[in-house]
Coordinates of C-alpha atoms in Angstrom, one line a residue:
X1 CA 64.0 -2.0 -18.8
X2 CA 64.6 -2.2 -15.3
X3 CA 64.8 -5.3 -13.0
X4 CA 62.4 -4.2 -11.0
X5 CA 59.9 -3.2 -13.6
X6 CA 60.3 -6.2 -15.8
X7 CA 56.7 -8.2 -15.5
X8 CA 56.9 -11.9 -14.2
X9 CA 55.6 -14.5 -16.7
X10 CA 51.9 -15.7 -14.9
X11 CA 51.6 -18.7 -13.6
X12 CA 49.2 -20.0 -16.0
X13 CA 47.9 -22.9 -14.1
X14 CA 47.2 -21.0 -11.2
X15 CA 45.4 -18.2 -13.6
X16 CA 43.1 -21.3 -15.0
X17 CA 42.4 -22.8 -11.7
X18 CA 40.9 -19.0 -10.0
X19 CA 38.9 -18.9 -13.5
X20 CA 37.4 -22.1 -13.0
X21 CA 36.4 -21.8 -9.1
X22 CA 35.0 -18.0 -10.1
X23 CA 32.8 -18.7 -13.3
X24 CA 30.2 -21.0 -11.5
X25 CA 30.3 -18.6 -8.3
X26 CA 29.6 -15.9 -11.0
X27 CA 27.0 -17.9 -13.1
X28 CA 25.1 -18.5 -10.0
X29 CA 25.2 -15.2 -8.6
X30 CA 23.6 -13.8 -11.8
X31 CA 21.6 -17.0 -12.0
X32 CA 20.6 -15.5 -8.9
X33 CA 19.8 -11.9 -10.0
X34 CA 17.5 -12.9 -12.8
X35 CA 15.6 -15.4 -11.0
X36 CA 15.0 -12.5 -8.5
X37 CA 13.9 -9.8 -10.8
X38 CA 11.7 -12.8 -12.9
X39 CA 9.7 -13.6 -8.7
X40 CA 9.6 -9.3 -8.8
X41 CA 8.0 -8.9 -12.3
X42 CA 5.9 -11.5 -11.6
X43 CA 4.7 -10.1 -8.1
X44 CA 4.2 -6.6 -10.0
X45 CA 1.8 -8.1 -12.0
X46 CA -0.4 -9.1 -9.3
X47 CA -0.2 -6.0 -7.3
X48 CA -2.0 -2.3 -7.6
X49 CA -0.1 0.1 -9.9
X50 CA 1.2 3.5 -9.0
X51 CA -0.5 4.7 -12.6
X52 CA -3.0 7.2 -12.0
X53 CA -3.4 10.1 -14.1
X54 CA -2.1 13.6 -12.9
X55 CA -0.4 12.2 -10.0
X56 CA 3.6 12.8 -9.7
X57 CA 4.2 10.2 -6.5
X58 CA 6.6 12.1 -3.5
X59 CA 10.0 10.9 -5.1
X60 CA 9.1 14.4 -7.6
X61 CA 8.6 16.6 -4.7
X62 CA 12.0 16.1 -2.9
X63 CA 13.8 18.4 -5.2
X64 CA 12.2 21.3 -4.7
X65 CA 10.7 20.5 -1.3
X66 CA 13.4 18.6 0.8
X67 CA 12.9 19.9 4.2
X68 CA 8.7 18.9 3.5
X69 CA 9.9 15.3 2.2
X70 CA 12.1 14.5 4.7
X71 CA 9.2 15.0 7.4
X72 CA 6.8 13.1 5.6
X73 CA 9.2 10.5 4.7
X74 CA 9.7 10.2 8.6
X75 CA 6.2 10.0 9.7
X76 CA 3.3 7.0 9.9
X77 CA 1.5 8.0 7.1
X78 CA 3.9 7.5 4.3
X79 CA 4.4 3.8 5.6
X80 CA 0.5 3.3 5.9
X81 CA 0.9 0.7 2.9
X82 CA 3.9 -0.7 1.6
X83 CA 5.0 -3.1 -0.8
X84 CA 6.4 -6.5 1.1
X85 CA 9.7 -5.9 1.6
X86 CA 12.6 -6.4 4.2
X87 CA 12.6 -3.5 5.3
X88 CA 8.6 -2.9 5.1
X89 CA 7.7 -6.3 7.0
X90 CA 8.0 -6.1 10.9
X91 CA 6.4 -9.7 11.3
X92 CA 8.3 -13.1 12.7
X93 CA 8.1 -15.2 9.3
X94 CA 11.3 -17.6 11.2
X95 CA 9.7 -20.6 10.1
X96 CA 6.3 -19.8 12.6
X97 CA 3.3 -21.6 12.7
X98 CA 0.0 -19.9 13.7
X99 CA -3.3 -21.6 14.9
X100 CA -6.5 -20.4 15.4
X101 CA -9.3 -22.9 16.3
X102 CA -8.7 -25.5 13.2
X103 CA -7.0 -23.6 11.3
X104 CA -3.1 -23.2 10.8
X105 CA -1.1 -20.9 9.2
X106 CA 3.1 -22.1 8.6
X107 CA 5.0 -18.3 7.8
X108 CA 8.4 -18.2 6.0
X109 CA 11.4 -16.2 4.5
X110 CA 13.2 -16.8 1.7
X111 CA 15.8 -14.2 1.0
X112 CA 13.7 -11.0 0.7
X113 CA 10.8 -12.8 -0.2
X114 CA 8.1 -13.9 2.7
X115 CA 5.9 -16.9 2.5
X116 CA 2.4 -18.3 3.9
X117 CA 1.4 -21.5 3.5
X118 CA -2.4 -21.5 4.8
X119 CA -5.8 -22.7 3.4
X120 CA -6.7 -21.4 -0.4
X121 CA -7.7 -17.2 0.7
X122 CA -9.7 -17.2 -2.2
X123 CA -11.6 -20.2 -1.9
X124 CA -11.7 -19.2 2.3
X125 CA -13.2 -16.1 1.5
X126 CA -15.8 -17.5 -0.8
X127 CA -16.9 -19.3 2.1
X128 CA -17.3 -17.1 4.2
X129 CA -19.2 -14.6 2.1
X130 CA -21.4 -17.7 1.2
X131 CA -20.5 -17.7 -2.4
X132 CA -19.3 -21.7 -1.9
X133 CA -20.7 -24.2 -0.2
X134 CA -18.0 -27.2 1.1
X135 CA -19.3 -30.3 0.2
X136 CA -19.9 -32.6 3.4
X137 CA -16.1 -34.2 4.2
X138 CA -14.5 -31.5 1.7
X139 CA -10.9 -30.5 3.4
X140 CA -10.3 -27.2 2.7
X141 CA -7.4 -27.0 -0.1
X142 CA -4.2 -25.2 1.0
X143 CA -1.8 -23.2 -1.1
X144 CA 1.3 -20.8 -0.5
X145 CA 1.3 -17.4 -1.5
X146 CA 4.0 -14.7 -1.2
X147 CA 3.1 -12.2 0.7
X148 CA 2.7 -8.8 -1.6
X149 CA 1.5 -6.0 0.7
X150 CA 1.6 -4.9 4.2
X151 CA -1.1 -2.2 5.8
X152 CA -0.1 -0.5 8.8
X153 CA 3.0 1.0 10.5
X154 CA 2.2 2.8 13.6
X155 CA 0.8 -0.2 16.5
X156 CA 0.1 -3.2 13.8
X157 CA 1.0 -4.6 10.7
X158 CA -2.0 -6.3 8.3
X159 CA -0.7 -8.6 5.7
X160 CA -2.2 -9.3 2.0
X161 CA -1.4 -12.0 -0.5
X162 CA -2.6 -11.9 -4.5
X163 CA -6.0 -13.3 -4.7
X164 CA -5.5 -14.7 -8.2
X165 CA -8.5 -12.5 -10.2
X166 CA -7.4 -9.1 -11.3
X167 CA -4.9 -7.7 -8.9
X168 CA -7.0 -8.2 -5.9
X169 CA -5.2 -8.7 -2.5
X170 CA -6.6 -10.9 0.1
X171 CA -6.1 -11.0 4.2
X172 CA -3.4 -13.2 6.1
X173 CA -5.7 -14.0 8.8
X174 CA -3.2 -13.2 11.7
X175 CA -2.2 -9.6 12.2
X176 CA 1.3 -8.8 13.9
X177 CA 1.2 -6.4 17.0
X178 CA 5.0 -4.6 17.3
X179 CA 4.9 -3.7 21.2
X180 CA 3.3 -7.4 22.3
X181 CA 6.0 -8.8 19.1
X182 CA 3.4 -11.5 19.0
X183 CA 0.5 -12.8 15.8
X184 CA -2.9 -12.5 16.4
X185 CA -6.0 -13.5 14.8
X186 CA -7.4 -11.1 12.2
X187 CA -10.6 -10.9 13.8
X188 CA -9.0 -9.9 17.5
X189 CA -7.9 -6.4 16.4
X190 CA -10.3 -5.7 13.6
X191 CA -13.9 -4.7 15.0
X192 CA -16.6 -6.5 13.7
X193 CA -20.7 -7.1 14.8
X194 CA -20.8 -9.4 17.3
X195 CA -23.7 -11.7 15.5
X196 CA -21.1 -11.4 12.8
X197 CA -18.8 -15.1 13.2
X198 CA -15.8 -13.7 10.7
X199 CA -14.5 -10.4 9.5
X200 CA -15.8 -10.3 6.2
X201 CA -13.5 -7.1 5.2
X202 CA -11.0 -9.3 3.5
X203 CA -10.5 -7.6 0.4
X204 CA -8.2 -4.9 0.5
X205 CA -9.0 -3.5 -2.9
X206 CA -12.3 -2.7 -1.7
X207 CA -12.0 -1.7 1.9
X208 CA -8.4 0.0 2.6
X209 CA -7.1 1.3 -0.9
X210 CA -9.7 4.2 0.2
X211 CA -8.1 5.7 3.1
X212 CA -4.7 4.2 3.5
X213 CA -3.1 4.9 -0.5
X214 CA -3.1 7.9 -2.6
X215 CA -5.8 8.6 -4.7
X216 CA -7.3 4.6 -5.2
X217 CA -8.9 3.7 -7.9
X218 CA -10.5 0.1 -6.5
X219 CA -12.5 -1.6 -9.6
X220 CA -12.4 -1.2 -13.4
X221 CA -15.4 -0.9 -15.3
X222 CA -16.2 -3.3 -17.9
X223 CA -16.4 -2.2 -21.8
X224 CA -19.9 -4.2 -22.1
X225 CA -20.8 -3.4 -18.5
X226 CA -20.1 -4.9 -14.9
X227 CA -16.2 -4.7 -13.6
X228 CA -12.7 -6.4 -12.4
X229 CA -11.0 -5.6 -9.5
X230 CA -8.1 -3.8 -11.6
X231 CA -7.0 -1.4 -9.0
X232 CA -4.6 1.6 -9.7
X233 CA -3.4 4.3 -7.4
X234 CA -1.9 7.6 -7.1
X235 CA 1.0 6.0 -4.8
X236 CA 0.8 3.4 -2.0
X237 CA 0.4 5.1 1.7
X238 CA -0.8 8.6 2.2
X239 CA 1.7 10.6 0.2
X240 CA 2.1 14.1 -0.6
X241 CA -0.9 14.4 -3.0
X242 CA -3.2 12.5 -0.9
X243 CA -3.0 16.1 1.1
X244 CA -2.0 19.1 -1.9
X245 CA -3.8 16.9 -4.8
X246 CA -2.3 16.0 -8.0
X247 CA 1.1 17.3 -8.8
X248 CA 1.5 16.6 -12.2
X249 CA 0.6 20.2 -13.6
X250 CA 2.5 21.7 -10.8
X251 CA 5.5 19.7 -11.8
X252 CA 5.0 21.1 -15.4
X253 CA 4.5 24.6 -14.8
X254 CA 6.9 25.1 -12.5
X255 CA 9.8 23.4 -14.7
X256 CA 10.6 27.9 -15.7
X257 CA 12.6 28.9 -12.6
X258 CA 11.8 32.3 -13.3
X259 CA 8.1 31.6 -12.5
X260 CA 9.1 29.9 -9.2
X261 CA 11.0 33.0 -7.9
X262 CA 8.0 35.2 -8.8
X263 CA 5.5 33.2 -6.9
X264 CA 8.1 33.3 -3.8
X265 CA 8.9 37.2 -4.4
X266 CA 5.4 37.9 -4.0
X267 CA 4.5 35.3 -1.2
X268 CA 1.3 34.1 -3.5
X269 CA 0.1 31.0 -3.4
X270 CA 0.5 28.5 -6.8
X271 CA -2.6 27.7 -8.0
X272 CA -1.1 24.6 -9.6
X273 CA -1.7 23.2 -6.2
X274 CA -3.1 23.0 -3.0
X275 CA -1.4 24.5 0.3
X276 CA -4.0 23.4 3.0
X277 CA -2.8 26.1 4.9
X278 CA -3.7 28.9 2.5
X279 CA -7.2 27.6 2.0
X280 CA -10.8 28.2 3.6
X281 CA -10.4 26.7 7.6
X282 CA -13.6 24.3 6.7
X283 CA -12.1 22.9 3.4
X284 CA -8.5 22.4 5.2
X285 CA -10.0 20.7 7.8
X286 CA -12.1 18.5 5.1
X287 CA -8.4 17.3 4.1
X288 CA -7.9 15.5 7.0
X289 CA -12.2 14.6 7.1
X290 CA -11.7 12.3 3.5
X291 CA -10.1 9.6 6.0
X292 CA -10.8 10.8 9.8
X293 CA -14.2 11.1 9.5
X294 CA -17.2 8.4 8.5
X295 CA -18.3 9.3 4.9
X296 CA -19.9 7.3 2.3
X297 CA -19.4 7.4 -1.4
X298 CA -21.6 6.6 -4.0
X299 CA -21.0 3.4 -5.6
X300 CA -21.2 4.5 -9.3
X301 CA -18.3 7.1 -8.4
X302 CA -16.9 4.0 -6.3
X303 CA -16.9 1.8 -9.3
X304 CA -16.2 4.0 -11.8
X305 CA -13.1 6.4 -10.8
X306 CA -12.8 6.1 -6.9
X307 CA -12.0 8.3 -4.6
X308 CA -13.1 11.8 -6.8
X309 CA -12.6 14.0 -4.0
X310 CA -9.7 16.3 -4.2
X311 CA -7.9 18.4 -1.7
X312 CA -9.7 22.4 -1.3
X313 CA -13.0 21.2 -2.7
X314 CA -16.1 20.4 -0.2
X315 CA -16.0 17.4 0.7
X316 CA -19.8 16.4 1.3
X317 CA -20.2 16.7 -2.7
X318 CA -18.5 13.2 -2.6
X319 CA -18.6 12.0 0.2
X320 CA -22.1 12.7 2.4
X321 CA -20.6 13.0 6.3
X322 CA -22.7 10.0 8.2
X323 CA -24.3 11.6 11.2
X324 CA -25.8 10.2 14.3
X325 CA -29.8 9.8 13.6
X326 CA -30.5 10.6 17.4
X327 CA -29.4 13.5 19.8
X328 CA -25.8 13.4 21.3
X329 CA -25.6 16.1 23.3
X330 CA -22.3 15.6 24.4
X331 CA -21.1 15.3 20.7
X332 CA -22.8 18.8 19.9
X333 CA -21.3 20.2 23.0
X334 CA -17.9 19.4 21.6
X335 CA -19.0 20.6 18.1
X336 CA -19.9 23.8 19.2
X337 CA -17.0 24.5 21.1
X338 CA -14.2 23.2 17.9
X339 CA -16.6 23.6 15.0
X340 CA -13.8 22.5 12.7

């Protein structure tokens, strides 16, 4: 063998010393890992589900629909709500401390995790709904809670924690406003009556899954009657099927290329799914009218399956349109010059 091929004998104690300074970096680092994913699993199990029947979610749509994606992906409505995540959260959690009136609220990061130490949400909003009554000289109890969920994208970001009973999420009571970059109180940027001394809206399960997921599904029903907030959804923010409806069946048929090419040879529509554009102007317009407009649902269809409206169909079978009960003549003006 050649001189300059012939191995050197290792230096063992060298070899043993670089094991020994690795193996506890190594232990730790997957120490690490697992205690991570364990805080995640845990988190997921006090959050709503992406579960609901017949829906895909917009990660099955890129494939065959990348230029679509990529402008949905870029817009406000896919980040309408989000799971609580670096790069979801746009709040100051540097070690901040809030106060409004009496009450303080102390915001943290740890890692990718962020933190609020602040009175007990559950037992605050039993208060205020008048379910609990302090006794005289009780202090209110204070607990910290991870923050799972964040609502807004566009001017503010709302911020939810687990409530502790089914997967409901309750309201940080400060709000973050990105072009001030400041925190303020909950009830400063959320309109409420003014004989009203709180905004009671403070259950997001119940008052934003409608209109800022996919296809919500707020409450479980009960085998031997009443319900649990138990929500599932179609997928968090307003996602591709919150405007086409569910995609699982269009997923399925269109797995045969051969069928695809047909539909695009003869410029039809699929009828696996829903092209606002190649429906009725009033229905396409009713699309956009499930969230930008002031409906009400019945609360048997509330509590039993959500949200049952689906894209194409009329929407006032579901949700009755509110109306003005007296004469706004500047309103109908308007209405008869853009009926839709």
């Amino acid at each position: 063998m050649a001189a300059w091929f012939r191995p050197s004998r290792p230096n063992r104690p060298l070899v043993l010393a670089l094991a020994l300074a690795v193996l506890p970096l190594a232990g730790w680092a997957a120490a690490r890992h697992l205690d991570g994913a364990s805080r995640d699993r845990a988190l997921a199990a006090t959050v709503p589900q992406e579960v609901r029947a017949g829906y895909a979610t917009s990660a099955r749509c890129e494939a065959c629909h990348p230029a679509q994606y990529a402008s949905w992906h870029r817009g406000y409505h896919r980040t309408m709500t989000q799971y609580a995540t670096p790069a979801a959260v746009r709040g100051d959690f540097a070690d901040v401390t809030l106060r409004d009136g009496d009450s303080a609220v102390h915001l943290s990061r740890r890692g990718d995790d962020f933190f609020a130490e602040m009175v007990d949400p559950m037992w605050q909003y039993q208060v205020d709904i008048g379910q609990r009554t302090p006794a005289p000289g009780e202090a209110a109890p204070r607990a910290l809670r991870r923050i799972s969920m964040v609502t807004g994208s566009h001017h503010m970001q709302a911020y939810w924690v687990p409530g502790n009973e089914g997967n409901n999420q309750l309201s940080l009571p400060f709000t973050y406003l990105f072009d001030d970059r400041r925190w303020v109180p909950r009830g400063q940027v959320f309109l409420h009556p003014p004989e009203q001394d709180h905004y009671d809206e403070q259950v997001w399960n119940v008052s934003c899954l409608r209109c800022h997921t996919t296809a919500g599904q707020p409450l479980a029903l009960l085998p031997g009657g009443g319900w649990k907030i138990e929500s599932v959804l179609g997928e968090n923010g307003i996602a591709c099927e919150a405007c086409h409806g569910p995609a699982e069946a269009h997923i399925a048929a269109n797995q045969n290329p051969l069928r695809r090419y047909w539909l695009h040879l003869r410029g039809a529509g699929d009828p696996t799914i829903v092209n606002p554009a190649r429906i009725a102007p009033a229905r396409g317009a009713e699309v956009c009218g499930q969230c930008h407009s002031l409906t009400d649902v019945s609360a048997d269809i509330e509590l039993g399956a959500g949200k049952t409206y689906v894209p194409g169909a009329e929407l006032e079978r579901t949700q009755p349109l509110l109306r003005p009960l007296h004469p706004t003549p500047a309103l109908e003006r308007y209405a008869a010059e853009d009926p839709l």
